[in-house]
Coordinates of N, CA, C and O in Angstrom, one line a residue:
M1 N -18.9 -33.2 7.4 CA -18.4 -32.8 6.1 C -17.5 -33.9 5.6 O -16.6 -34.4 6.3
S2 N -17.6 -34.1 4.3 CA -16.8 -35.2 3.7 C -15.5 -34.7 3.1 O -15.2 -33.5 3.0
G3 N -14.6 -35.6 2.7 CA -13.3 -35.2 2.2 C -13.4 -34.4 1.0 O -12.7 -33.4 0.9
P4 N -14.1 -34.8 0.0 CA -14.2 -34.0 -1.3 C -14.7 -32.5 -1.0 O -14.3 -31.6 -1.6
A5 N -15.6 -32.4 0.0 CA -16.1 -31.1 0.3 C -15.0 -30.2 0.9 O -14.9 -29.0 0.6
L6 N -14.2 -30.8 1.7 CA -13.1 -30.0 2.3 C -12.1 -29.6 1.2 O -11.5 -28.5 1.3
V7 N -11.8 -30.5 0.3 CA -10.9 -30.2 -0.8 C -11.4 -29.0 -1.6 O -10.7 -28.1 -2.0
V8 N -12.7 -29.1 -2.0 CA -13.3 -28.0 -2.8 C -13.3 -26.7 -2.0 O -12.9 -25.7 -2.6
S9 N -13.6 -26.7 -0.8 CA -13.6 -25.5 0.1 C -12.2 -24.9 0.2 O -12.0 -23.7 0.1
T10 N -11.3 -25.8 0.4 CA -9.9 -25.4 0.6 C -9.3 -24.8 -0.7 O -8.7 -23.7 -0.7
F11 N -9.6 -25.4 -1.8 CA -9.1 -24.9 -3.1 C -9.8 -23.6 -3.4 O -9.1 -22.6 -3.9
S12 N -11.1 -23.5 -3.2 CA -11.8 -22.2 -3.4 C -11.2 -21.1 -2.5 O -11.0 -20.0 -3.0
A13 N -11.0 -21.4 -1.2 CA -10.4 -20.4 -0.3 C -9.1 -20.0 -0.8 O -8.7 -18.8 -0.8
A14 N -8.2 -20.9 -1.2 CA -6.9 -20.6 -1.6 C -6.9 -19.7 -2.9 O -6.1 -18.7 -3.0
L15 N -7.8 -20.0 -3.8 CA -7.9 -19.2 -5.0 C -8.4 -17.8 -4.7 O -7.8 -16.8 -5.2
V16 N -9.3 -17.6 -3.8 CA -9.9 -16.3 -3.5 C -8.8 -15.5 -2.7 O -8.7 -14.3 -2.9
V17 N -8.1 -16.2 -1.8 CA -7.1 -15.5 -1.0 C -6.0 -14.9 -1.9 O -5.6 -13.7 -1.8
A18 N -5.6 -15.7 -2.9 CA -4.6 -15.3 -3.8 C -5.1 -14.1 -4.6 O -4.4 -13.1 -4.9
A19 N -6.3 -14.1 -5.1 CA -6.9 -13.0 -5.9 C -7.0 -11.8 -5.1 O -6.7 -10.7 -5.5
V20 N -7.5 -11.9 -3.8 CA -7.7 -10.7 -3.0 C -6.4 -10.1 -2.7 O -6.2 -8.8 -2.7
I21 N -5.4 -10.9 -2.3 CA -4.1 -10.3 -2.0 C -3.4 -9.7 -3.2 O -2.8 -8.6 -3.1
A22 N -3.5 -10.4 -4.4 CA -2.8 -9.8 -5.6 C -3.5 -8.5 -6.0 O -2.8 -7.5 -6.3
C23 N -4.8 -8.5 -6.1 CA -5.5 -7.3 -6.5 C -5.3 -6.2 -5.5 O -5.1 -5.0 -5.8
G24 N -5.5 -6.5 -4.2 CA -5.3 -5.6 -3.1 C -4.0 -4.9 -3.0 O -3.8 -3.7 -2.9
A25 N -2.9 -5.8 -3.2 CA -1.6 -5.2 -3.2 C -1.3 -4.3 -4.3 O -0.6 -3.3 -4.1
A26 N -1.8 -4.6 -5.5 CA -1.6 -3.7 -6.6 C -2.3 -2.4 -6.4 O -1.8 -1.3 -6.8
M27 N -3.5 -2.4 -5.8 CA -4.3 -1.2 -5.6 C -3.7 -0.4 -4.4 O -3.7 0.8 -4.4
I28 N -3.1 -1.1 -3.4 CA -2.5 -0.4 -2.3 C -1.3 0.4 -2.9 O -1.0 1.5 -2.4
A29 N -0.6 -0.1 -3.9 CA 0.5 0.7 -4.5 C 0.0 2.0 -5.1 O 0.8 3.0 -5.1
V30 N -1.2 2.0 -5.6 CA -1.8 3.3 -6.1 C -2.2 4.2 -5.0 O -1.8 5.3 -4.8
H31 N -3.2 3.6 -4.2 CA -3.7 4.4 -3.0 C -4.4 3.4 -2.1 O -5.2 2.6 -2.5
P32 N -4.1 3.4 -0.8 CA -4.7 2.4 0.1 C -6.2 2.5 0.2 O -6.9 1.5 0.3
L33 N -6.8 3.7 0.1 CA -8.2 3.9 0.1 C -8.9 3.2 -1.1 O -10.0 2.6 -1.0
L34 N -8.2 3.2 -2.2 CA -8.7 2.6 -3.4 C -8.8 1.1 -3.2 O -9.8 0.5 -3.6
A35 N -7.9 0.5 -2.5 CA -7.9 -1.0 -2.3 C -9.1 -1.3 -1.4 O -9.9 -2.3 -1.6
V36 N -9.4 -0.5 -0.4 CA -10.5 -0.7 0.5 C -11.8 -0.6 -0.2 O -12.7 -1.5 -0.2
V37 N -12.0 0.5 -1.0 CA -13.2 0.8 -1.7 C -13.5 -0.3 -2.7 O -14.6 -0.8 -2.8
V38 N -12.6 -0.7 -3.5 CA -12.8 -1.7 -4.6 C -13.1 -3.0 -3.9 O -14.0 -3.7 -4.4
N39 N -12.4 -3.4 -2.9 CA -12.6 -4.7 -2.3 C -14.0 -4.8 -1.7 O -14.7 -5.8 -1.8
V40 N -14.5 -3.7 -1.1 CA -15.8 -3.7 -0.5 C -16.9 -3.7 -1.6 O -17.9 -4.5 -1.5
I41 N -16.7 -3.0 -2.7 CA -17.6 -3.0 -3.8 C -17.7 -4.4 -4.4 O -18.8 -4.9 -4.7
V42 N -16.6 -5.0 -4.6 CA -16.6 -6.4 -5.2 C -17.3 -7.4 -4.2 O -18.1 -8.2 -4.7
A43 N -17.0 -7.3 -3.0 CA -17.6 -8.2 -2.0 C -19.1 -8.0 -2.0 O -19.9 -9.0 -2.0
V44 N -19.6 -6.7 -2.0 CA -21.0 -6.5 -2.0 C -21.7 -6.9 -3.3 O -22.8 -7.4 -3.3
G45 N -21.0 -6.8 -4.4 CA -21.5 -7.2 -5.7 C -21.6 -8.7 -5.8 O -22.6 -9.2 -6.5
V46 N -20.7 -9.4 -5.3 CA -20.7 -10.9 -5.4 C -21.6 -11.5 -4.3 O -22.1 -12.7 -4.6
A47 N -21.8 -10.9 -3.3 CA -22.6 -11.5 -2.1 C -24.0 -12.0 -2.5 O -24.3 -13.1 -2.1
P48 N -24.8 -11.3 -3.3 CA -26.1 -11.9 -3.6 C -26.0 -13.2 -4.4 O -26.8 -14.1 -4.1
T49 N -25.1 -13.3 -5.3 CA -25.0 -14.6 -6.1 C -24.5 -15.7 -5.2 O -25.0 -16.8 -5.2
L50 N -23.5 -15.4 -4.3 CA -23.0 -16.4 -3.4 C -24.1 -16.9 -2.4 O -24.2 -18.0 -2.0
W51 N -24.9 -15.9 -2.0 CA -26.0 -16.2 -1.1 C -27.0 -17.2 -1.7 O -27.5 -18.1 -1.0
Q52 N -27.3 -17.1 -3.0 CA -28.2 -18.0 -3.7 C -27.5 -19.4 -3.9 O -28.2 -20.4 -3.8
W53 N -26.2 -19.4 -4.2 CA -25.5 -20.6 -4.5 C -25.3 -21.5 -3.2 O -25.0 -22.6 -3.4
R54 N -25.4 -20.9 -2.1 CA -25.1 -21.7 -0.9 C -26.2 -22.8 -0.6 O -26.0 -23.7 0.1
A55 N -27.3 -22.7 -1.3 CA -28.3 -23.7 -1.2 C -28.1 -24.9 -2.2 O -28.8 -25.9 -2.1
V56 N -27.3 -24.7 -3.2 CA -27.0 -25.7 -4.2 C -26.0 -26.7 -3.7 O -25.0 -26.3 -3.2
P57 N -26.3 -28.0 -3.7 CA -25.4 -29.0 -3.1 C -23.9 -28.9 -3.3 O -23.2 -28.9 -2.3
V58 N -23.5 -28.8 -4.5 CA -22.0 -28.8 -4.7 C -21.5 -27.3 -4.6 O -20.4 -27.1 -4.0
W59 N -22.2 -26.4 -5.1 CA -21.7 -25.0 -5.0 C -21.6 -24.4 -3.6 O -20.8 -23.5 -3.4
R60 N -22.3 -25.0 -2.7 CA -22.2 -24.5 -1.3 C -20.8 -24.6 -0.7 O -20.4 -23.7 0.0
W61 N -20.1 -25.6 -1.1 CA -18.7 -25.7 -0.6 C -17.8 -24.7 -1.3 O -16.9 -24.2 -0.6
V62 N -18.1 -24.4 -2.5 CA -17.3 -23.3 -3.1 C -17.6 -22.0 -2.4 O -16.7 -21.2 -2.2
V63 N -18.9 -21.8 -2.1 CA -19.3 -20.5 -1.4 C -18.6 -20.4 -0.1 O -18.1 -19.4 0.3
Y64 N -18.6 -21.5 0.7 CA -18.0 -21.5 2.0 C -16.5 -21.2 1.9 O -16.0 -20.4 2.7
G65 N -15.9 -21.8 1.0 CA -14.4 -21.5 0.8 C -14.2 -20.1 0.3 O -13.2 -19.5 0.8
A66 N -15.0 -19.6 -0.6 CA -14.9 -18.2 -1.0 C -15.1 -17.2 0.1 O -14.3 -16.2 0.2
A67 N -16.0 -17.5 1.0 CA -16.3 -16.6 2.1 C -15.1 -16.6 3.1 O -14.6 -15.5 3.5
A68 N -14.6 -17.7 3.3 CA -13.4 -17.8 4.2 C -12.2 -17.2 3.5 O -11.4 -16.5 4.1
G69 N -12.0 -17.4 2.2 CA -10.9 -16.8 1.4 C -10.9 -15.2 1.4 O -9.9 -14.6 1.6
V70 N -12.1 -14.7 1.3 CA -12.2 -13.2 1.4 C -11.8 -12.7 2.8 O -11.0 -11.8 2.9
A71 N -12.3 -13.4 3.8 CA -11.9 -12.9 5.2 C -10.4 -13.1 5.4 O -9.8 -12.2 5.9
L72 N -9.8 -14.2 5.0 CA -8.4 -14.4 5.2 C -7.6 -13.5 4.3 O -6.5 -13.0 4.7
G73 N -8.1 -13.2 3.1 CA -7.3 -12.2 2.2 C -7.3 -10.8 2.8 O -6.3 -10.1 2.7
W74 N -8.5 -10.4 3.3 CA -8.5 -9.1 4.0 C -7.6 -9.0 5.2 O -6.9 -8.0 5.4
I75 N -7.6 -10.1 6.0 CA -6.7 -10.1 7.1 C -5.2 -10.0 6.7 O -4.4 -9.3 7.3
A76 N -4.9 -10.8 5.7 CA -3.5 -10.7 5.1 C -3.2 -9.4 4.6 O -2.0 -8.9 4.8
L77 N -4.1 -8.7 3.9 CA -3.8 -7.4 3.5 C -3.6 -6.4 4.6 O -2.7 -5.5 4.6
L78 N -4.5 -6.5 5.6 CA -4.3 -5.6 6.8 C -3.0 -5.8 7.5 O -2.4 -4.9 8.0
A79 N -2.6 -7.1 7.6 CA -1.4 -7.4 8.3 C -0.2 -6.9 7.5 O 0.8 -6.5 8.1
G80 N -0.3 -7.0 6.2 CA 0.8 -6.5 5.4 C 0.9 -5.0 5.2 O 1.9 -4.5 4.8
A81 N -0.2 -4.3 5.5 CA -0.3 -2.9 5.4 C 0.5 -2.1 6.5 O 0.8 -1.0 6.4
R82 N 0.8 -2.8 7.5 CA 1.4 -2.1 8.7 C 2.9 -2.0 8.5 O 3.7 -2.4 7.9

């Protein structure tokens, strides 16, 4: 993996982590189950597009970063929910 690919993946992951945490924290304030349901619906809705983009040379790094960002964001939300 090259340097620019790591930069793109890292930036994509950071952006997605921030979005998942911000939206999830706001929804947890309303109801924790709402946060879980909405995050799962969004992830399932975006997955087909990301699955297609993973074959495109530049976009695959964005996809890899986004996938890592979603996982890290969910972990952060679960850790903060305790």
